[in-house]
PDB file of C-alpha atoms in Angstrom:
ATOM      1  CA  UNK S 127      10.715 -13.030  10.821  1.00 83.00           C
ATOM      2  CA  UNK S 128       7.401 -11.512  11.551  1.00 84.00           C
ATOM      3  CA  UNK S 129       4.819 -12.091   8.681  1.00 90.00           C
ATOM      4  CA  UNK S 130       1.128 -10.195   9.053  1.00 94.00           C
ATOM      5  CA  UNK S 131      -1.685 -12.118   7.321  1.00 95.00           C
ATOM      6  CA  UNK S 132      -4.975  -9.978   6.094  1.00 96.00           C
ATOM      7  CA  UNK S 133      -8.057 -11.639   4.820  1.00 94.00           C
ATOM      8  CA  UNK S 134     -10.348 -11.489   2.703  1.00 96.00           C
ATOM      9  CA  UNK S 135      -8.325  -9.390  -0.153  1.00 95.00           C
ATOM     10  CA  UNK S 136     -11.928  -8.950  -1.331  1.00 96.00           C
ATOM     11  CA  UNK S 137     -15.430  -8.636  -0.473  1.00 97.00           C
ATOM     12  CA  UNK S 138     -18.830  -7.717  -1.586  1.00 97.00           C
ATOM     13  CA  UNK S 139     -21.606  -7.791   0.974  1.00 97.00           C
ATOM     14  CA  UNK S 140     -24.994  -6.814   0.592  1.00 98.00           C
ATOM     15  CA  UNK S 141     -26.086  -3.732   2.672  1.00 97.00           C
ATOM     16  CA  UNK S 142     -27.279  -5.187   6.792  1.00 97.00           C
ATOM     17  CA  UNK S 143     -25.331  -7.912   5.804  1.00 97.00           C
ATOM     18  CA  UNK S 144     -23.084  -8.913   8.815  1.00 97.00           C
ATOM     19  CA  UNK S 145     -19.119  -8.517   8.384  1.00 97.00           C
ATOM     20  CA  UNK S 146     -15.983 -10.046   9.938  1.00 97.00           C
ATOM     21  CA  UNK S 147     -12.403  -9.234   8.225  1.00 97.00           C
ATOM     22  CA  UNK S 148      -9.611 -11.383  10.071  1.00 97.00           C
ATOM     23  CA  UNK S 149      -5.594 -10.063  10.779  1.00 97.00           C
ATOM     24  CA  UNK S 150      -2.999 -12.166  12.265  1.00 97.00           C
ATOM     25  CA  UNK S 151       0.644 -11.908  13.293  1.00 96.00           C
ATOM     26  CA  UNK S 152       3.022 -13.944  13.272  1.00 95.00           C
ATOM     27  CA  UNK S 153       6.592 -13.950  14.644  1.00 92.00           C
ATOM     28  CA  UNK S 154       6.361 -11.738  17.532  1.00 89.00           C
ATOM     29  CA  UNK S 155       4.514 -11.249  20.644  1.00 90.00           C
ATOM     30  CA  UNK S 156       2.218  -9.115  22.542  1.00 90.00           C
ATOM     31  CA  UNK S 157       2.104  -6.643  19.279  1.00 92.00           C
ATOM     32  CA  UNK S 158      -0.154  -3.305  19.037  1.00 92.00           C
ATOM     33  CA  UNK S 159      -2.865  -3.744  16.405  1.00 94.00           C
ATOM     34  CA  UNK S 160      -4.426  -1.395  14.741  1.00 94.00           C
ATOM     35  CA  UNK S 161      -7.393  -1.218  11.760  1.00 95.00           C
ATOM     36  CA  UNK S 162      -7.415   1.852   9.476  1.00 94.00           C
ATOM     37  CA  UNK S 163      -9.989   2.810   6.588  1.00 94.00           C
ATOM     38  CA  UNK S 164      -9.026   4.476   3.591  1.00 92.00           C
ATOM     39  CA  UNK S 165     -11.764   5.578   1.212  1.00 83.00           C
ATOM     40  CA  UNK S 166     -10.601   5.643  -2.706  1.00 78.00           C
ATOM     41  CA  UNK S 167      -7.627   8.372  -3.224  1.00 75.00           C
ATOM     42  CA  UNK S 168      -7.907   9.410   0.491  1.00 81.00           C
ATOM     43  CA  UNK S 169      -6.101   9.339   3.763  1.00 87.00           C
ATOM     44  CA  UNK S 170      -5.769   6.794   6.516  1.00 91.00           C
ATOM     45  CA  UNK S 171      -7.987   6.889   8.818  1.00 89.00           C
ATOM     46  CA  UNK S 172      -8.012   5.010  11.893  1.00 90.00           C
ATOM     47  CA  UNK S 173     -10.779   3.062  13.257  1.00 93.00           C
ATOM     48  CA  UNK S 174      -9.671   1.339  16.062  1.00 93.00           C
ATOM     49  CA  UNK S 175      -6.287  -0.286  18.212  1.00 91.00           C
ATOM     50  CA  UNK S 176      -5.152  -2.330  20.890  1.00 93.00           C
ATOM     51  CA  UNK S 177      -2.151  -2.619  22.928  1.00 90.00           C
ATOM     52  CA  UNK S 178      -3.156  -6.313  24.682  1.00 91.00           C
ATOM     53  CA  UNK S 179      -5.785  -9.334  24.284  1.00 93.00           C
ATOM     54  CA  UNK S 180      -9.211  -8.035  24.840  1.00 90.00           C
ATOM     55  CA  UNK S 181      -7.994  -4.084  24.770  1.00 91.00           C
ATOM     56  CA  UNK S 182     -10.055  -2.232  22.693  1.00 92.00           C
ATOM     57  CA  UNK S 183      -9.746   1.196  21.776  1.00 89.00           C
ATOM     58  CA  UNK S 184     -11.825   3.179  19.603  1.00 87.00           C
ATOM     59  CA  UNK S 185     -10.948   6.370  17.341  1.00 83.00           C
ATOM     60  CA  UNK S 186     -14.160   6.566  15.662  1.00 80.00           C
ATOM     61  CA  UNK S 187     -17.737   5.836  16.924  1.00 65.00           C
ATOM     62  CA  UNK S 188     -19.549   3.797  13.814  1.00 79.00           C
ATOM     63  CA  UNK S 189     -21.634   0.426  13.582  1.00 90.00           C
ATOM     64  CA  UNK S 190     -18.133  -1.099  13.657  1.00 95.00           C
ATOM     65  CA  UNK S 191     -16.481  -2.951  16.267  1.00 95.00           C
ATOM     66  CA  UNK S 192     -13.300  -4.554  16.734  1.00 96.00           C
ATOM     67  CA  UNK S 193     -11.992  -7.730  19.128  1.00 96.00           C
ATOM     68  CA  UNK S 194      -8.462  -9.366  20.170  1.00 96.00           C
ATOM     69  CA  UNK S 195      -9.278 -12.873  21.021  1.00 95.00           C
ATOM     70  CA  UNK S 196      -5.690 -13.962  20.979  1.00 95.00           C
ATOM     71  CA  UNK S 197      -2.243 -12.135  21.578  1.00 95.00           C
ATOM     72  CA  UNK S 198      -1.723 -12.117  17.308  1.00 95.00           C
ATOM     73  CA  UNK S 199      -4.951 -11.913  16.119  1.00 97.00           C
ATOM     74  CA  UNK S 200      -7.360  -8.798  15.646  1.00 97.00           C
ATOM     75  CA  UNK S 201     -10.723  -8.989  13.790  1.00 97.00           C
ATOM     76  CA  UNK S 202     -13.003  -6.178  12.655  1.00 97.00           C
ATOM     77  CA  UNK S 203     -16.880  -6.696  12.576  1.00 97.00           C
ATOM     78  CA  UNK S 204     -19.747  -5.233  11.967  1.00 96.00           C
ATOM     79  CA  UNK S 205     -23.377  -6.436  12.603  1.00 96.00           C
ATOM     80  CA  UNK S 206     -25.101  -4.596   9.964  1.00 96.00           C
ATOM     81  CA  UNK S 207     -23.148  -3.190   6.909  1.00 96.00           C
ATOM     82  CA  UNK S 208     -23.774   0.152   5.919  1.00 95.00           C
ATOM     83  CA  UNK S 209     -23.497   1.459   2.034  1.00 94.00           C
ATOM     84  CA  UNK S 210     -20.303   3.975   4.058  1.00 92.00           C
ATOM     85  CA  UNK S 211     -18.639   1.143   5.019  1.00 94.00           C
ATOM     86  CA  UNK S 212     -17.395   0.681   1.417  1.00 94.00           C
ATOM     87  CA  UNK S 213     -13.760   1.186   1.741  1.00 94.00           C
ATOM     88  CA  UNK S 214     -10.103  -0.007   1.743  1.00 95.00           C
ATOM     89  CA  UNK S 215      -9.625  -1.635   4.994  1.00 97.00           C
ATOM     90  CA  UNK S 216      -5.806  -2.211   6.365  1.00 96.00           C
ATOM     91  CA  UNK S 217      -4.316  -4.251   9.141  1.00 97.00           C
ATOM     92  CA  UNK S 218      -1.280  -2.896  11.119  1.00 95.00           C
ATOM     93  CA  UNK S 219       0.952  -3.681  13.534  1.00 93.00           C
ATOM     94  CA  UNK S 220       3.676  -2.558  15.680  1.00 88.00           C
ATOM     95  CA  UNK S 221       6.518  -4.273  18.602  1.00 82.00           C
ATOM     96  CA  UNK S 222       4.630  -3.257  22.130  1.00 75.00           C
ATOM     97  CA  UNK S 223       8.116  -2.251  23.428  1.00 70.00           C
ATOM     98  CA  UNK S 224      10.423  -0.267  21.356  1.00 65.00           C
ATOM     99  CA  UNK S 225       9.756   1.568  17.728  1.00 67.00           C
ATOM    100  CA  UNK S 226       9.719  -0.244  14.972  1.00 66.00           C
ATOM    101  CA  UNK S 227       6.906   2.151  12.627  1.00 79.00           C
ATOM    102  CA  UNK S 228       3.924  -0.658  11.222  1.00 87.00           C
ATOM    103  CA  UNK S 229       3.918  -3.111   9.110  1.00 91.00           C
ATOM    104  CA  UNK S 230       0.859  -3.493   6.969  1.00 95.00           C
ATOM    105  CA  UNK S 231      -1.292  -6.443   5.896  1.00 96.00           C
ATOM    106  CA  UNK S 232      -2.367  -6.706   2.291  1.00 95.00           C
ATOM    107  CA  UNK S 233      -5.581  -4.913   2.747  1.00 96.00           C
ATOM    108  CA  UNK S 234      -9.260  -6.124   2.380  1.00 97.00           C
ATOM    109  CA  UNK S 235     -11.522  -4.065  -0.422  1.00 96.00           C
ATOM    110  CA  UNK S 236     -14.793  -4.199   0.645  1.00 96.00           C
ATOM    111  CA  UNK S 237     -17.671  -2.873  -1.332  1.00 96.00           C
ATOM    112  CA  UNK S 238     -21.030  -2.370   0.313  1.00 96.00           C
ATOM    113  CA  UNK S 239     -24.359  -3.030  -2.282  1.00 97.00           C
TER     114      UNK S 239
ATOM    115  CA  UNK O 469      -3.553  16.877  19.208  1.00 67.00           C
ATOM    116  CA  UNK O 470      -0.825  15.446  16.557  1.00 78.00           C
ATOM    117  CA  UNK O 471      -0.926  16.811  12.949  1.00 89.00           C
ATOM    118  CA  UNK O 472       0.679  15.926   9.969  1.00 93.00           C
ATOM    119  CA  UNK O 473       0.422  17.659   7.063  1.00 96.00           C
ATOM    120  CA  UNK O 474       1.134  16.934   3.302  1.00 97.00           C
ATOM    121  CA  UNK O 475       0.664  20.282   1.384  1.00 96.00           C
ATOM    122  CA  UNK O 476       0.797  18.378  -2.241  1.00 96.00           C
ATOM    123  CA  UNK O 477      -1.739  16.579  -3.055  1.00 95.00           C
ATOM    124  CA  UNK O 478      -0.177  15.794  -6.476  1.00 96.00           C
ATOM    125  CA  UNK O 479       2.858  16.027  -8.176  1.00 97.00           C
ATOM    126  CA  UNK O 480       4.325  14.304 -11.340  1.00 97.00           C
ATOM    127  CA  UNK O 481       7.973  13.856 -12.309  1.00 98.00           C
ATOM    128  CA  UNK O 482       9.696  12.901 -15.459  1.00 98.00           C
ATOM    129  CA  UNK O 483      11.606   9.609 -15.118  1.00 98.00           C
ATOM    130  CA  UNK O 484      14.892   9.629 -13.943  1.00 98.00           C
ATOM    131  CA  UNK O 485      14.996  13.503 -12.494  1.00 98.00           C
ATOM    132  CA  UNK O 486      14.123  14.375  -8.708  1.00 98.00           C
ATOM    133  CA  UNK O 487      11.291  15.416  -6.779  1.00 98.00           C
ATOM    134  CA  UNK O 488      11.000  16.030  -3.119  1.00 98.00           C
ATOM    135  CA  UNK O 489       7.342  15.823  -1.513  1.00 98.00           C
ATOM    136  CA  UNK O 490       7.059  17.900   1.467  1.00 98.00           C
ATOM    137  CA  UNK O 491       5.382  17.255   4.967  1.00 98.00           C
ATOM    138  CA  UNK O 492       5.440  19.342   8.364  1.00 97.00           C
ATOM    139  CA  UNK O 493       4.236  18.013  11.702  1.00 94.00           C
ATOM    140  CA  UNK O 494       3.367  19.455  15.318  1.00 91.00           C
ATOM    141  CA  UNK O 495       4.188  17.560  18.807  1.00 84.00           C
ATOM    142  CA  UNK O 496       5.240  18.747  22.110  1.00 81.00           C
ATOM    143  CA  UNK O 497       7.874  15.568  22.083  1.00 79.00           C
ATOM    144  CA  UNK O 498      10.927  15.822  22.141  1.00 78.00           C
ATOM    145  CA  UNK O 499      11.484  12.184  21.178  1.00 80.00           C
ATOM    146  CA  UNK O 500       9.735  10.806  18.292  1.00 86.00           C
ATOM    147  CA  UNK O 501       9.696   9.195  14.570  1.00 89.00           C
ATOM    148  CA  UNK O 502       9.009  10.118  11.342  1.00 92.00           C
ATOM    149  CA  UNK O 503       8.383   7.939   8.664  1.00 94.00           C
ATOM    150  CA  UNK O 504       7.264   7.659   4.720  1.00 97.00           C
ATOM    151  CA  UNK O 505       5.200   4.952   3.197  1.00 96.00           C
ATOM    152  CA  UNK O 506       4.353   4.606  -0.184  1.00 97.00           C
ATOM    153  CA  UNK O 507       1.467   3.039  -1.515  1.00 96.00           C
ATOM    154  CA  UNK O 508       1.566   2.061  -5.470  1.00 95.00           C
ATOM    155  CA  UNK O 509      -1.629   1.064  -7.153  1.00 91.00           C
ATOM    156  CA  UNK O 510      -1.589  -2.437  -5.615  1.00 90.00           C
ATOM    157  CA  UNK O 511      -2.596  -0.356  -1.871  1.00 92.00           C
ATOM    158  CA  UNK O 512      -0.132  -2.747  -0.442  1.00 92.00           C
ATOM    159  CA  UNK O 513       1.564  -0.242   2.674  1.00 94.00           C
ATOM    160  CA  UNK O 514       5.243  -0.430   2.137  1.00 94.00           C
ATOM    161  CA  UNK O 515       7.726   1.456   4.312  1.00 94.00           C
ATOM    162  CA  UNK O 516      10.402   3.880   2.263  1.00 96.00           C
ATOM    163  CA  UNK O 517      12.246   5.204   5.306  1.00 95.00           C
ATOM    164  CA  UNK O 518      12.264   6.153   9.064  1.00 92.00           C
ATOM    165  CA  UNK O 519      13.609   9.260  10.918  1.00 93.00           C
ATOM    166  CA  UNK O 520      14.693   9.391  14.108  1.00 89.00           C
ATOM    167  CA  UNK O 521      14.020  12.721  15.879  1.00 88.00           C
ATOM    168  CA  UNK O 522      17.004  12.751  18.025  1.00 87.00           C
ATOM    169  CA  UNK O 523      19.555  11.965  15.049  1.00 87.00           C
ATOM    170  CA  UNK O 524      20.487  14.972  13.240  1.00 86.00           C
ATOM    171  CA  UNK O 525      21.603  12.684  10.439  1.00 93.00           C
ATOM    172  CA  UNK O 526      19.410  12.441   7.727  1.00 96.00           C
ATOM    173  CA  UNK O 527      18.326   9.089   7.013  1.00 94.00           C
ATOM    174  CA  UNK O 528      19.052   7.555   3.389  1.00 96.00           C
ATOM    175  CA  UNK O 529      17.690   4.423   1.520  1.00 94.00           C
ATOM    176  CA  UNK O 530      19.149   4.027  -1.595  1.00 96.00           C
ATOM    177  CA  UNK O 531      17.576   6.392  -3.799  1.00 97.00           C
ATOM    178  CA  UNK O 532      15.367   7.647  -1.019  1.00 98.00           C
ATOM    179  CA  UNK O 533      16.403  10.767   1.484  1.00 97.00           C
ATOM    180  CA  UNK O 534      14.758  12.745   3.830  1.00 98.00           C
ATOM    181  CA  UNK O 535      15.620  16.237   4.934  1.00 97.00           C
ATOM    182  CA  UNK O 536      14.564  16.574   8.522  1.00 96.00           C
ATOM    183  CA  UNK O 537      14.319  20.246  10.159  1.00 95.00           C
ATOM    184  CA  UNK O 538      13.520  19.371  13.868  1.00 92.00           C
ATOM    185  CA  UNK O 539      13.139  23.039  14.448  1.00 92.00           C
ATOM    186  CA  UNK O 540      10.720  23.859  11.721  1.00 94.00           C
ATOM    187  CA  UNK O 541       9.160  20.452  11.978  1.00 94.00           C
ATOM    188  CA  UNK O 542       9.656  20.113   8.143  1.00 96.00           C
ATOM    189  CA  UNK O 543      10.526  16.299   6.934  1.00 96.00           C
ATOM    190  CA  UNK O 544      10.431  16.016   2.924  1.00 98.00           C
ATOM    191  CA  UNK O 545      11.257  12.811   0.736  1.00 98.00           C
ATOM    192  CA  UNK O 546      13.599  13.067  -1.444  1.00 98.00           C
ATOM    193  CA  UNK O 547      13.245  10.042  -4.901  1.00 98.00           C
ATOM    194  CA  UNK O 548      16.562  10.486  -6.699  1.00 98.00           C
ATOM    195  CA  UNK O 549      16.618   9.107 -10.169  1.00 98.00           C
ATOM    196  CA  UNK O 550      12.550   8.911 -10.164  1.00 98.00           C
ATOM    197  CA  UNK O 551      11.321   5.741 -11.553  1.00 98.00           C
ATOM    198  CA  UNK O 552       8.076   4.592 -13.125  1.00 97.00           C
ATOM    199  CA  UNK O 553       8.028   2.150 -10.387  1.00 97.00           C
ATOM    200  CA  UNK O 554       7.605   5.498  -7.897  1.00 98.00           C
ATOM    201  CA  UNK O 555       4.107   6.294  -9.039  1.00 97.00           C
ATOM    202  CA  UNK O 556       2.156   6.225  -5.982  1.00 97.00           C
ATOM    203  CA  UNK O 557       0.817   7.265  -3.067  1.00 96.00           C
ATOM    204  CA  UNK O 558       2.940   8.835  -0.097  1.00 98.00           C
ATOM    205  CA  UNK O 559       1.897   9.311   3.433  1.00 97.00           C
ATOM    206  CA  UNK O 560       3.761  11.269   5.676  1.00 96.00           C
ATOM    207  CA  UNK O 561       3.588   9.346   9.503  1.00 93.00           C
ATOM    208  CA  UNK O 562       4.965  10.582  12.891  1.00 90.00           C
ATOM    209  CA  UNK O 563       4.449   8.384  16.281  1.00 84.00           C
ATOM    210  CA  UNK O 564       4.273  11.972  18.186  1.00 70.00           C
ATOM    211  CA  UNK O 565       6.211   9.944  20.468  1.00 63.00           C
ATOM    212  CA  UNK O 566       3.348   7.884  21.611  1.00 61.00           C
ATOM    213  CA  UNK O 567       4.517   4.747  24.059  1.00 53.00           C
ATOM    214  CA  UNK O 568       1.699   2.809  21.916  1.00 57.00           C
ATOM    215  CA  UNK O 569       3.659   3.634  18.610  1.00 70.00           C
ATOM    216  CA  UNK O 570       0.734   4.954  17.066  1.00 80.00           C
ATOM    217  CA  UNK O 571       1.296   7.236  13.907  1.00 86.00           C
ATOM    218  CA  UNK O 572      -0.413  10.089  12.712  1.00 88.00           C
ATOM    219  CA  UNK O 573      -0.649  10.655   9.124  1.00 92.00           C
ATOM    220  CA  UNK O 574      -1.055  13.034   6.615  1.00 94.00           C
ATOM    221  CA  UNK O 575      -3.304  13.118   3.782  1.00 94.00           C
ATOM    222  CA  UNK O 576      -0.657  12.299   1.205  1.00 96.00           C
ATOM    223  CA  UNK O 577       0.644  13.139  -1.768  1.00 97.00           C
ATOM    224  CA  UNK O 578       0.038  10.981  -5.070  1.00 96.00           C
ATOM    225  CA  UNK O 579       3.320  10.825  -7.067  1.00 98.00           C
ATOM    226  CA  UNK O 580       3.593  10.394 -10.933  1.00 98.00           C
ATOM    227  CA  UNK O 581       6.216   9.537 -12.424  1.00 98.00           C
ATOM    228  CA  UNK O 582       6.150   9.994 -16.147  1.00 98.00           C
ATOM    229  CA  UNK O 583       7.897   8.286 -18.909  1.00 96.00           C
TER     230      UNK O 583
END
């Protein structure tokens, strides 16, 4: 069965601080990725996606960045953190072929300070 | 562009009645998905239940249903039986049909279910 893995749950980083939140799959292959923010009581909103290794696509222009070493893994960064970055931050993925709607990590709560 | 829209941003229910949270959608696609997610204080994602837009069976899961008007492009959740365990958040999704599966949601609609 596929499994998605999400980490760190939590995180408190010091404003220009540098960032890196980690998402694997596993189970399944060549899988579209995706990273959404959700501030508190809000909507989804998403940052960026990929549909193969080293695809990048991105929704929203920030001092974020995203990167797809490997077919099942998807990492979000940032150089230097920003007070907005504060934020509910959620994996996702989906089969490349067919529908199959996502399947979310556990999320990673980041507060900026 | 794809919109979904969730016209409730709250609602409560007592426990075991009904409620039905509504959501409308635009696409030009003529084969897509709907889905609902509900989110519960924990902000772990979880799926509730998937639409297909060429079925004009509506999909059930358990106490879960959706009514699905392709024409209007209305798709509301219907909880059955609400339990305390509903209380949460629901987001409206549709993959417009997208080859890259990617959904569009709505803003959602935070359910409470009350005792």
């Amino acid at each position: 069965s596929q499994t998605i893995h999400q980490w760190p749950a939590t995180l408190v980083q010091p404003v220009g601080s540098p960032l890196s939140l980690e998402c694997t799959v596993e189970g399944t292959s060549n899988p579209n990725l995706y990273w959404y923010r959700q501030a508190a009581g809000r909507g989804l909103q998403l940052l960026f996606y990929s549909v193969g290794i080293g695809q990048i696509s991105s929704e929203v222009p920030q001092n974020l960045s995203a990167s797809r070493p490997q077919d099942r893994q998807f990492i979000l960064s940032s150089k230097k953190l920003l007070l907005s970055d504060s934020g509910f931050y959620l994996c996702a993925w989906t089969p490349g072929q067919g529908v199959g709607g996502y399947t979310f990590g556990s999320g990673t709560r980041l507060t900026v300070v | 562009a794809q919109t979904v829209t969730q016209s409730q941003p709250e609602m409560s229910v007592q426990e075991a009645e009904t409620v039905t949270l509504s959501c409308t959608y635009d696409t030009s696609e003529n084969n897509y998905y709907l889905f609902w997610y509900k989110q519960p204080p924990s902000r772990q994602m979880i799926l509730v239940i998937r639409q297909e837009a060429y079925k004009q069976q509506n999909a059930t899961e358990n106490r879960f249903s959706v009514n699905f008007q392709k024409a209007a492009k209305s798709f509301s959740l219907k909880i059955s039986d609400s339990q305390l365990g509903d209380t949460a958040m629901y987001f409206c999704a549709s993959n417009g049909g997208y080859a890259g599966n990617m959904l569009t949601f709505g803003g959602g609609t935070r359910l409470m279910v009350k005792p």
